[in-house]
XYZ file of C-alpha atoms in Angstrom:
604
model
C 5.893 9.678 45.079
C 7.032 9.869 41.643
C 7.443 6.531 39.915
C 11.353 6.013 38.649
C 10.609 5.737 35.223
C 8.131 8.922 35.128
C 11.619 10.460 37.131
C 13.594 9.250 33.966
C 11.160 10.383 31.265
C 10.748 13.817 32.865
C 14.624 13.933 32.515
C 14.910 13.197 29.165
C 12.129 15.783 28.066
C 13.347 18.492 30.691
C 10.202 18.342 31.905
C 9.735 20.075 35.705
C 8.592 17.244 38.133
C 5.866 17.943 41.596
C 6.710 15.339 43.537
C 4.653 15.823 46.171
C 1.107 15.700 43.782
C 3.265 12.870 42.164
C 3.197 14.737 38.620
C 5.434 16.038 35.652
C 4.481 18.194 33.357
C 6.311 20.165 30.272
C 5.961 20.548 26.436
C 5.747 17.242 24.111
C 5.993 18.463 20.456
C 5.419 21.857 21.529
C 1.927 20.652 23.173
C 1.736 21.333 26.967
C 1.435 17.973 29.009
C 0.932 16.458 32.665
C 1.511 13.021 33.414
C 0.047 12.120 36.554
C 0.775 8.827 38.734
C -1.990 7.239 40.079
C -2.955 3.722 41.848
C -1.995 1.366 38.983
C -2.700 3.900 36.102
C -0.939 6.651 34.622
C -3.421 9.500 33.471
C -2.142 11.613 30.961
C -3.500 15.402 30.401
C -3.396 17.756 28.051
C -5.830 20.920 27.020
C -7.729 20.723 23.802
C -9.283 23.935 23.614
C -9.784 25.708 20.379
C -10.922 21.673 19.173
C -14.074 22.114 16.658
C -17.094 19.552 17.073
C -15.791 17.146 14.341
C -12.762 16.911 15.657
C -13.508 16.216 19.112
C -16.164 13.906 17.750
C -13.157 12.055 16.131
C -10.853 12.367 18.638
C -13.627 10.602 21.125
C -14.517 8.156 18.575
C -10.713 7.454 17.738
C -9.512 6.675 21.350
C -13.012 4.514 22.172
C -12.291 2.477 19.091
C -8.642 1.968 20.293
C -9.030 1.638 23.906
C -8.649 -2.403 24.566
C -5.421 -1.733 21.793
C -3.951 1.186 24.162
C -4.712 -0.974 27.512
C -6.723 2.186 28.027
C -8.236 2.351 32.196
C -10.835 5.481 30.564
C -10.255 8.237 29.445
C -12.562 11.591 29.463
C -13.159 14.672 28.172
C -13.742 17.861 30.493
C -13.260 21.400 31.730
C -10.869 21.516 28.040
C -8.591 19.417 28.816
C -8.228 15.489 27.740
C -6.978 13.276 30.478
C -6.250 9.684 29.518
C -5.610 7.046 32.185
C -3.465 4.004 31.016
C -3.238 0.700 33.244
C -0.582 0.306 34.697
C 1.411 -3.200 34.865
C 3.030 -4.212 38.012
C 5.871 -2.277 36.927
C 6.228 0.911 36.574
C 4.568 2.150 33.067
C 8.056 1.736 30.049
C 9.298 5.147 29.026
C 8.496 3.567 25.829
C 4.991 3.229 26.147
C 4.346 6.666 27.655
C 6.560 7.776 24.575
C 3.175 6.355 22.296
C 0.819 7.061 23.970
C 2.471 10.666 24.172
C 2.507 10.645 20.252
C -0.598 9.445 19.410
C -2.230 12.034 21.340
C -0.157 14.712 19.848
C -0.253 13.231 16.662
C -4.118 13.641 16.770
C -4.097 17.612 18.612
C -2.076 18.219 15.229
C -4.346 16.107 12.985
C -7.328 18.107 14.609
C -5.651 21.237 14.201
C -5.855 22.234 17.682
C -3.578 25.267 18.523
C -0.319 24.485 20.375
C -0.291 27.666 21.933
C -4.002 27.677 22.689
C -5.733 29.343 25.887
C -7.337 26.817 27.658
C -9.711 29.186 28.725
C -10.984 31.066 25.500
C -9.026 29.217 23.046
C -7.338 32.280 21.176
C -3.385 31.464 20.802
C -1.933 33.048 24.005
C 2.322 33.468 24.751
C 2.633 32.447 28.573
C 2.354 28.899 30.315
C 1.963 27.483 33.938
C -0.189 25.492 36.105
C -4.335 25.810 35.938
C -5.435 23.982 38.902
C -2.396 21.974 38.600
C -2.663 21.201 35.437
C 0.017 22.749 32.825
C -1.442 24.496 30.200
C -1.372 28.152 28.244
C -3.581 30.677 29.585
C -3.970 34.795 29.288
C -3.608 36.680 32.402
C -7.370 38.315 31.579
C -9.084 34.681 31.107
C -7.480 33.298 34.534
C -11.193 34.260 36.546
C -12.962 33.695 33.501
C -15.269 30.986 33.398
C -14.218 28.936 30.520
C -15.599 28.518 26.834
C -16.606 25.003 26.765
C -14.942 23.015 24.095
C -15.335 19.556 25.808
C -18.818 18.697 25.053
C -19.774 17.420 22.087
C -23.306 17.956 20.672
C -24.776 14.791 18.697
C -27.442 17.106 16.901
C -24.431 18.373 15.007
C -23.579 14.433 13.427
C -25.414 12.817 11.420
C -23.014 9.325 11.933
C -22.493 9.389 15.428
C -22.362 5.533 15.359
C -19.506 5.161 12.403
C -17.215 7.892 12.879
C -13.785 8.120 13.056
C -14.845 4.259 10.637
C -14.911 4.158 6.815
C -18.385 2.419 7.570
C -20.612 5.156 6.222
C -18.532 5.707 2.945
C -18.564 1.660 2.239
C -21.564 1.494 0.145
C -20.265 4.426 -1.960
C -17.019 2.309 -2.422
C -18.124 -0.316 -3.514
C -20.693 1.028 -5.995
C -17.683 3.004 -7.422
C -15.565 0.047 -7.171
C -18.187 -2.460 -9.057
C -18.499 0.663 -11.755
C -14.831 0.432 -12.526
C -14.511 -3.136 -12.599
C -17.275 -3.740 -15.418
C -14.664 -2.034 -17.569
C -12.722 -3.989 -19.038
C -9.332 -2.084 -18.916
C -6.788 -4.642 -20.208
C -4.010 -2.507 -22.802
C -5.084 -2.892 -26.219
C -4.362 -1.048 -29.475
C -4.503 2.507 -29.558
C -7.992 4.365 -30.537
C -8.458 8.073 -31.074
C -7.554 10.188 -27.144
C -6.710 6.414 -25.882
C -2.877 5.748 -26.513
C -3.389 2.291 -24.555
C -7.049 1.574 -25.592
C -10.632 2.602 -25.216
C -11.306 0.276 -22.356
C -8.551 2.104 -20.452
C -9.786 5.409 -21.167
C -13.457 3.920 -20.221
C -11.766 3.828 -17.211
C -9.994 7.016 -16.311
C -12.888 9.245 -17.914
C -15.386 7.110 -15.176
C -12.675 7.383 -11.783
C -12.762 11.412 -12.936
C -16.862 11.609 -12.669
C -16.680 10.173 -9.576
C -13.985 12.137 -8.397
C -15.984 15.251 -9.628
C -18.602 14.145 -7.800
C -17.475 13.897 -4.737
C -16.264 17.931 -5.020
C -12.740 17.003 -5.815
C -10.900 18.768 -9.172
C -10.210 15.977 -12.122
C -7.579 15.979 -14.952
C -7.034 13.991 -17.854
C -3.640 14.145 -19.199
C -3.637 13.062 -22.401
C -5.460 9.393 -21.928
C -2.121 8.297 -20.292
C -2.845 9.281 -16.794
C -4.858 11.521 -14.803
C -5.802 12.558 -11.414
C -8.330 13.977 -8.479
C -6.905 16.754 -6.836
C -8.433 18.789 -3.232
C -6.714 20.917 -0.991
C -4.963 24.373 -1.433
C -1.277 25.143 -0.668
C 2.328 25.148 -2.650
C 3.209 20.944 -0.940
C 2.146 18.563 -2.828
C 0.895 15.095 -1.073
C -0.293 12.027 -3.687
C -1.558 8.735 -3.928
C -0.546 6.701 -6.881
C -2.879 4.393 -8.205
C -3.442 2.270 -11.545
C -6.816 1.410 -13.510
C -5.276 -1.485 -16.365
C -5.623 -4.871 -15.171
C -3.965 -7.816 -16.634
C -6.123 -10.325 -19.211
C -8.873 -12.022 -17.032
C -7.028 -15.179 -17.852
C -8.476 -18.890 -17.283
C -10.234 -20.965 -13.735
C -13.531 -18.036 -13.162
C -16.438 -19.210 -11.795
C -18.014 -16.333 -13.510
C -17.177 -13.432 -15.981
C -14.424 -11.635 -14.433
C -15.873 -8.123 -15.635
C -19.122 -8.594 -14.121
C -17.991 -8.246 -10.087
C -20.022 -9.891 -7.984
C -20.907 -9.013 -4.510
C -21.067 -11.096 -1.305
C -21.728 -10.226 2.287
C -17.942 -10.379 2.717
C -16.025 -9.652 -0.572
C -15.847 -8.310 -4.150
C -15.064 -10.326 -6.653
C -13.809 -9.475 -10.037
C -10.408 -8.613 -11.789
C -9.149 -5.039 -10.628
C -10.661 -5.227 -7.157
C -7.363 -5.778 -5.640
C -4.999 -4.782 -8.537
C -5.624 -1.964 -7.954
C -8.924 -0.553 -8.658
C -10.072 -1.352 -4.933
C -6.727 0.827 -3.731
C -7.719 3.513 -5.712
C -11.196 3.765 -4.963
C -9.752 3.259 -1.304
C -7.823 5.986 -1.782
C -10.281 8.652 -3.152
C -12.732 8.172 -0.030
C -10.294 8.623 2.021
C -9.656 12.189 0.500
C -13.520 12.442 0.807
C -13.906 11.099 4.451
C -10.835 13.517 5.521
C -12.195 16.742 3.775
C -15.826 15.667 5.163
C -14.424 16.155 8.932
C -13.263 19.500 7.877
C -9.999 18.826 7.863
C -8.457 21.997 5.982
C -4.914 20.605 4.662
C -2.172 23.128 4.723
C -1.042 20.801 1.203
C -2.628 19.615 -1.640
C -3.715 15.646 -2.013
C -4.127 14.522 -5.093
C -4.730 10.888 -6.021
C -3.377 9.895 -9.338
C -4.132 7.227 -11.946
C -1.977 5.708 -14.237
C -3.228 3.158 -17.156
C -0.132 1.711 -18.274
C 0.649 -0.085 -15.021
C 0.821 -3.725 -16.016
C 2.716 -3.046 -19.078
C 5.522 -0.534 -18.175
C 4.196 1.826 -16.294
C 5.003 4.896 -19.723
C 1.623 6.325 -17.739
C 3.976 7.567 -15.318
C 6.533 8.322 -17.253
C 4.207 10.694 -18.924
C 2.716 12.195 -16.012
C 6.755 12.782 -14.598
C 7.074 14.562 -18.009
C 3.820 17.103 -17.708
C 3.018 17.309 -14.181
C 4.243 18.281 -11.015
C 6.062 15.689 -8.821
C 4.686 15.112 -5.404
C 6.633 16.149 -2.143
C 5.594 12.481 -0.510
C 3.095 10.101 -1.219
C 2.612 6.344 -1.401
C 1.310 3.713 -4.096
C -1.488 1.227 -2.665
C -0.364 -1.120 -5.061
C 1.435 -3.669 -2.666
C 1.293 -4.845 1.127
C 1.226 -3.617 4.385
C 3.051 -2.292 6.512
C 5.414 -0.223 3.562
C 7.378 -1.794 1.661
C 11.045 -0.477 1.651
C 12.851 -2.422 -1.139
C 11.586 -3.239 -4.517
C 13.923 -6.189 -6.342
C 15.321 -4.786 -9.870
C 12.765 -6.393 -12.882
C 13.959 -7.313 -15.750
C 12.351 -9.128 -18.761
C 14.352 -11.302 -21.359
C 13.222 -12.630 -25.056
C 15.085 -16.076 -25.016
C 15.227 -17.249 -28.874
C 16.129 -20.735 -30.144
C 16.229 -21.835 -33.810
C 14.272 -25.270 -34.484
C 15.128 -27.868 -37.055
C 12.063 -29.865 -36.823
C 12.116 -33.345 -38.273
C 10.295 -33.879 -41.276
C 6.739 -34.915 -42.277
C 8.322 -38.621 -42.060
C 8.357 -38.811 -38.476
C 6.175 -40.496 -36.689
C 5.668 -37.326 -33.999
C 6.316 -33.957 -34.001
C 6.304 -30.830 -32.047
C 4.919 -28.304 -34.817
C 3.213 -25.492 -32.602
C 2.771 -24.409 -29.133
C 1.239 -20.947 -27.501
C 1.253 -20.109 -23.858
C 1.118 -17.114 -21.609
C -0.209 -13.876 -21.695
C 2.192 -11.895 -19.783
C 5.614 -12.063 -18.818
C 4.479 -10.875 -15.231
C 1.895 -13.505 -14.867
C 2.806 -17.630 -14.001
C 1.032 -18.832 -17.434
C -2.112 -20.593 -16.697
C -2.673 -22.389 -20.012
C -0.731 -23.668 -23.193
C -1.732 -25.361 -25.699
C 0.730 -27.637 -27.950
C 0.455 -29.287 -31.258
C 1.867 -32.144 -32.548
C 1.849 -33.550 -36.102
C 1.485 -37.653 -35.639
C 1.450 -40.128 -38.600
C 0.103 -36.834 -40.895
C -2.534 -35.664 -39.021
C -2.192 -32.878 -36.342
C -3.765 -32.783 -32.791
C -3.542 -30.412 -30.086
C -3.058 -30.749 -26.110
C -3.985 -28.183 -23.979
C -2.552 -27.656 -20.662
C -3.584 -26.033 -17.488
C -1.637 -24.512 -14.460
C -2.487 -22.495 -11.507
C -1.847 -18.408 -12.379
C 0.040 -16.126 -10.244
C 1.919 -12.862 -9.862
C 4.920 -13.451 -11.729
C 6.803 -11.705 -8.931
C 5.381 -15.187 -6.940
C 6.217 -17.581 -9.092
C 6.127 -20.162 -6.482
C 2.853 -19.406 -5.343
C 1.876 -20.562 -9.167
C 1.854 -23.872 -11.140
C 3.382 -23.036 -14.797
C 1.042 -24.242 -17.367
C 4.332 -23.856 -20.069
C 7.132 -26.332 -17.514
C 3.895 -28.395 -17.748
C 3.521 -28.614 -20.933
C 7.180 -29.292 -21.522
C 7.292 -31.627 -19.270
C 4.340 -34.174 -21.143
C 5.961 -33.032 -24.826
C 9.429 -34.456 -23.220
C 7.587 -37.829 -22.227
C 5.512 -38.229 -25.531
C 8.239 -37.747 -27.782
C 10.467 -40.107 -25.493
C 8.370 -42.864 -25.257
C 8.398 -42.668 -29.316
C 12.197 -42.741 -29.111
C 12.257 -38.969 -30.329
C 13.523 -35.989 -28.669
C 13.107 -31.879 -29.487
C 16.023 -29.886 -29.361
C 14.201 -26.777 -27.495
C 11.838 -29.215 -25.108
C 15.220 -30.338 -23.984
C 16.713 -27.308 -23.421
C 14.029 -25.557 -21.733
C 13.722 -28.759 -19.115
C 17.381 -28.348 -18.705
C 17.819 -24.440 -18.450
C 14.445 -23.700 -16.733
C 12.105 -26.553 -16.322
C 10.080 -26.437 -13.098
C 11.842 -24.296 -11.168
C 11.528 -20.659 -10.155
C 14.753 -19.483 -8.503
C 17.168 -19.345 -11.475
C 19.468 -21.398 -10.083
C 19.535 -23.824 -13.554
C 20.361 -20.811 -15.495
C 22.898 -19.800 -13.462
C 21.553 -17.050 -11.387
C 19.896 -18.027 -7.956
C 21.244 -16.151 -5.299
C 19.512 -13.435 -2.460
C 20.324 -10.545 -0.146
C 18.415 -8.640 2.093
C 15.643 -8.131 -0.250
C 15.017 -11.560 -0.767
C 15.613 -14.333 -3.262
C 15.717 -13.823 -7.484
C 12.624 -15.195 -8.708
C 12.049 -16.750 -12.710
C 8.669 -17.147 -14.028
C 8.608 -18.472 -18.084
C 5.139 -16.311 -18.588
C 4.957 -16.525 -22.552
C 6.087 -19.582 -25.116
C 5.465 -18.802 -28.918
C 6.678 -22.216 -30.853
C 6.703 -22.290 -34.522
C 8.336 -25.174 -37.078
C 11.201 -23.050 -37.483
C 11.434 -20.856 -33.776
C 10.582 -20.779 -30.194
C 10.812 -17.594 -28.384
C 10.185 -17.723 -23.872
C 9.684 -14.643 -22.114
C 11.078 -14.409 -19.144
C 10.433 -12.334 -16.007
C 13.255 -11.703 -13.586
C 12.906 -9.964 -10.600
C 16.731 -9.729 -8.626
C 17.883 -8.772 -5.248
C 18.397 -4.951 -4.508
C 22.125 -4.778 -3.767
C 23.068 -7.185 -7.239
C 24.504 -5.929 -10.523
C 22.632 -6.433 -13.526
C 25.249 -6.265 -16.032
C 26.547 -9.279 -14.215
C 23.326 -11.012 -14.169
C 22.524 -10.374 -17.713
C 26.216 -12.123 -18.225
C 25.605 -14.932 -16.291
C 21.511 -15.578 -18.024
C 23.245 -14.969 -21.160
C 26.256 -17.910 -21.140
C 24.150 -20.276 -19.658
C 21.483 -19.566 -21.630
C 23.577 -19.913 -25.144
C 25.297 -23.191 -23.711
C 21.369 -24.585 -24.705
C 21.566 -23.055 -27.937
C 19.335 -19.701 -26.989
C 19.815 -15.976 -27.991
C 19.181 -13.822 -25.070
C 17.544 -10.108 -25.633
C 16.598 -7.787 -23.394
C 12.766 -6.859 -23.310
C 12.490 -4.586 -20.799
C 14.731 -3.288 -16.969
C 13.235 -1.400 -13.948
C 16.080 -0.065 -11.817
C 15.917 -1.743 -7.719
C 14.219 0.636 -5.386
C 15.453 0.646 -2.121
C 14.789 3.246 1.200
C 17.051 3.137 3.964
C 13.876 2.080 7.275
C 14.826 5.120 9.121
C 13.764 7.366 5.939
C 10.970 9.678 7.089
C 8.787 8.632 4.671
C 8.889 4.911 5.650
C 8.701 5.829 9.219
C 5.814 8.508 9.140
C 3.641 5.512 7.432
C 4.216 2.961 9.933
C 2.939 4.828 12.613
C 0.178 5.422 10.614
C -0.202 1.805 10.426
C 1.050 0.892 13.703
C -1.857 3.560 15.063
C -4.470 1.683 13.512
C -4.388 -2.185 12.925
C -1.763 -1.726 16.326
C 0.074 -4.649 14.618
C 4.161 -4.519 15.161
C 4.669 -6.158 11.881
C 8.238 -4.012 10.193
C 8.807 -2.733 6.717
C 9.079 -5.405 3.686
C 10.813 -5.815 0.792
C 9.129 -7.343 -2.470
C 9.706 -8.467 -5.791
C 6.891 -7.076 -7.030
C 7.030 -3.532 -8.913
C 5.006 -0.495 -8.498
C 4.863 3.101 -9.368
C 7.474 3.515 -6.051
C 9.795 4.006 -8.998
C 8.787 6.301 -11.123
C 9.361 9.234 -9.059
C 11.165 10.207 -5.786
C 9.368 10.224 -2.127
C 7.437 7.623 -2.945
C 6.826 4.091 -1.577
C 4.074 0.878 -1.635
C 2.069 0.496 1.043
C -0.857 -1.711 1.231
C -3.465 -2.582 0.276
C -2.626 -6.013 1.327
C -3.057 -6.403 4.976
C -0.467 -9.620 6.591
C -1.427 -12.725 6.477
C -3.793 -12.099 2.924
C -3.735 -14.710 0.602
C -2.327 -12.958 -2.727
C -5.079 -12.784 -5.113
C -3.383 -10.062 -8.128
C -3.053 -11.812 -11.204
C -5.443 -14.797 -9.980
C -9.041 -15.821 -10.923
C -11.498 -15.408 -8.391
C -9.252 -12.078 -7.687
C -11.209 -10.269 -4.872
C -11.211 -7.759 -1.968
C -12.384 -8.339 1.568
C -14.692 -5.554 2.577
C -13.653 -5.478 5.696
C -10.383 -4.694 4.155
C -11.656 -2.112 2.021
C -13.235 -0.388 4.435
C -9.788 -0.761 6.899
C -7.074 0.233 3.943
C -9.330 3.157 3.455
C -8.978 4.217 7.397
C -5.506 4.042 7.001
C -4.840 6.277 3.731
C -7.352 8.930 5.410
C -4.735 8.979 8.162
C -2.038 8.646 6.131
C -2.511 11.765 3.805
C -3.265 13.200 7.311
C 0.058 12.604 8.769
C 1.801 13.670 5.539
C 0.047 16.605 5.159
C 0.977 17.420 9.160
C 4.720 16.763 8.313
C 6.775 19.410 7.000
C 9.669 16.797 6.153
C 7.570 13.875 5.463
C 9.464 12.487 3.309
């Protein structure tokens, strides 16, 4: 007898039910099922004839790796057809569940290209249905007393990796040879040299990601030493990965130089590996691993590289200008699952005119520097003083961070302004800008001194100070603001602006980056988290950050990854690194990702 909620999912599909063999069966995505009920397990069947060897390879490989995941009883393949058998609880098996399981496995007939209208007999495409001892299926009148082409057994001779696939395992050593290659470049934006609008070092390392992309059979194009990209595939869609190769300044607190990675048994470590040369890498052997199965896209994946990133992201800008625009694609540039909401960024040049007293005094703030990037909590500044004639500097050190984080950071400038505040006091002195940076900004990073805390759904504004340039006569701070999605930033600007010149500081704008926001139910957003969902088989939801990637700089586009949850947030940091066990994982997931978009004829 038929359990009730195998009654009520039959229902909803249309499906026809047997009762009496205690079975359903009809089409799921256009793939013919049968969903048996047995003793405390629920098998579900469908033919895969028509599969090729690498694909039932994976497919085998795929549903072993995820069995203890699935709650998987066995499962087996035979006679063409798949039949999976999932444990059943003490109650009946959740319409819900059967709904996964149901799309995973025709998720993965697409993925493997197996026919939905496929004999199960011979395999050729054939236009009537029914029952093949019991089973529902398609079959040709003239193969029904044929004996059967076999599909279902796979032949090791024909794989060289039978242990590692369906894994990145087997393309890790590649990785992370191309990964320690990029990171001895030194790819931080400097001035422009001859075919290198943001450097040489940058176009060091676009001209290297393009050899190895050539390399691995893949098509490579330099656009103009702004950008550039690995392209395979065939067809008029248009999937893409975007990807950066600039890195910020190595900045203070390495154990060892930061362009000289160094491999352990368990990570990389150098600047880039996580921001975002490891993503990018990540990226192109997924491409490789995907093509390698013989996957045949019916789109074209390219994987594009930007070198302007860190600084503005006017790579992209370019590339939007010359080059085709991709129907989806995603940006490992972030955290997992995918990131739906991307706070508005703005930077802001706060200037303040300084009367400094004169050589008479017994102490004196003359000079400070601190900061290299607006975007990054400041992890030194230095500050000198002129005492009794004679000048002396203090240096100060803080804890660097993502200026997106600035919490996560300690503020080598508040610190600094913090001890000049104390020194001069305890000499009965005072500075007219220490004082009003301690009052406007001090210590903290939610804005709330200048005027302009507040959240929504996104999250809370964030302030990081990232760059102080003091000089007898001016200080200028650069700020970095990153504001909640739904918030105005004319309003904000007003707000910065009157509190700011209450302390005697002009307020310019540096730079603005527009919020990005999807709605959860987009496509897009929903055909990558069952992507992720399918692998790591972790029911974390879509995020929203304050960090910004290249999600903006053209439409069907969002972040996802590389950052798994949990990860301690390493971009921007010394001792940056990448697990590579992560690696290896984020690469597993963009293989299936440009899978699933490439599958999808709306995907985003």
């Amino acid at each position: 007898m038929l359990t009730e909620n195998l009654i009520r999912f039959a229902d909803k599909f249309g499906w026809q039910k047997a009762e009496k063999d205690n079975l359903a069966f009809g089409l799921y995505k256009d793939y013919p099922f049968t969903i048996v009920d047995g003793r405390s397990f629920k098998a579900f069947i469908t033919p895969v004839a028509g599969i090729s060897q690498s694909g039932l390879k994976s497919f085998n490989d795929y549903l072993t790796e995820q069995s203890r995941a699935l709650k998987l009883r066995n499962f087996e393949f035979a006679d063409n057809f798949l039949c999976v058998r999932v444990k059943e609880p003490l109650f009946s098996l959740p319409i819900e569940k059967m709904e996964q399981v149901m799309d995973l496995l025709a998720d993965r007939l697409e993925a493997y290209q197996v026919a939905k209208t496929a004999c199960v007999v011979c395999g050729e495409p054939a236009t009537k249905r029914g029952l093949y001892f019991g089973l529902y299926t398609h079959l040709h009148s003239s193969c029904s007393e044929r004996d059967p082409v076999d599909f279902t057994t796979i032949r090791e001779d024909d794989f060289v990796d039978t242990a590692e696939s369906g894994t990145m395992q087997a393309y890790l050593p590649a990785m992370t040879d191309a990964l320690v290659r990029l990171c001895r470049i030194p790819s931080v934006k400097d001035e422009p040299a001859p075919g290198a609008p943001y450097g040489q070092a940058t176009l060091d390392a676009l001209n290297e990601f393009l050899k190895i992309g050539e390399s691995l059979g893949m098509r490579a194009v330099n656009l103009d030493g702004r950008a550039g990209y690995v392209e395979a595939g065939e067809g008029d869609r248009l999937v893409a990965a975007l990807c950066h190769l600039d890195v910020v300044p190595a900045g203070t607190g390495w154990n060892h130089d930061p362009f000289d990675p160094v491999v352990t048994d368990e990570r990389i470590i150098a600047r880039g590996t996580a921001d975002d040369k490891g993503p990018a890498v990540a990226a192109l052997y997924a491409l490789k691993a995907l093509l390698d199965e013989g996957y045949q896209p019916n789109a074209r994946i390219r994987v594009i590289v930007g070198l302007d990133e860190e600084s503005g992201s006017s790579c992209m800008a370019h590339y939007v200008s010359v080059e085709e625009l991709p129907d989806a694609g995603f940006t490992p540039d972030a955290s997992f699952p995918v990131i739906y909401a991307e706070k508005g960024i703005v930077w802001y040049r706060l200037s303040f005119d300084r009367d400094p007293s004169g050589p008479e005094a017994e102490l004196a703030l003359v000079s400070g520097e601190g900061g290299e990037r607006p975007n990054m909590v400041p992890g030194s500044c230095s500050l000198t003083y002129l005492e009794n004639g004679a000048t002396s500097t203090v240096e100060y050190t803080g804890q660097p961070a993502h200026g997106s984080r600035p919490d996560q950071g300690v503020n080598a400038i508040a610190i600094a302004m913090d001890d000049a505040q104390e020194r001069l006091r305890q000499a009965n002195l005072d500075d007219p800008f220490v004082t009003a940076f301690n009052r406007l900004i001090g210590r903290q990073t939610d804005g709330d001194a200048c005027g302009i805390a507040g959240s929504d759904e996104s999250g809370a504004l964030t302030l990081n100070a990232g760059v102080l340039s003091l000089s007898p006569d001016q200080a200028t701070l650069e700020l970095d603001i990153r504001y909640p999605v739904t918030w105005d930033l004319k309003d904000l600007e007003q707000r910065l602006s009157d509190q700011a010149g209450s302390h005697g500081f002009r307020t310019e704008l540096i730079r603005a980056q527009d919020p990005l926001y999807f709605p959860k139910d987009t496509p897009l957003v929903q055909n990558l988290m069952q992507v992720y969902h399918s692998i790591t088989q972790d029911d974390a939801q879509p995020l929203a950050i304050g960090g910004g990637t290249y999600a903006r700089s053209m439409p069907h586009v969002v972040a996802f990854g590389p950052a798994f949850p949990g990860d301690p947030d390493v971009c921007h940091q010394a001792g940056e690194s990448i697990r590579l066990d992560n690696f290896e994982k984020a690469a597993r997931i963009y293989r299936e990702a440009f899978r699933k978009l490439t599958l999808e004829q709306d995907p985003g």
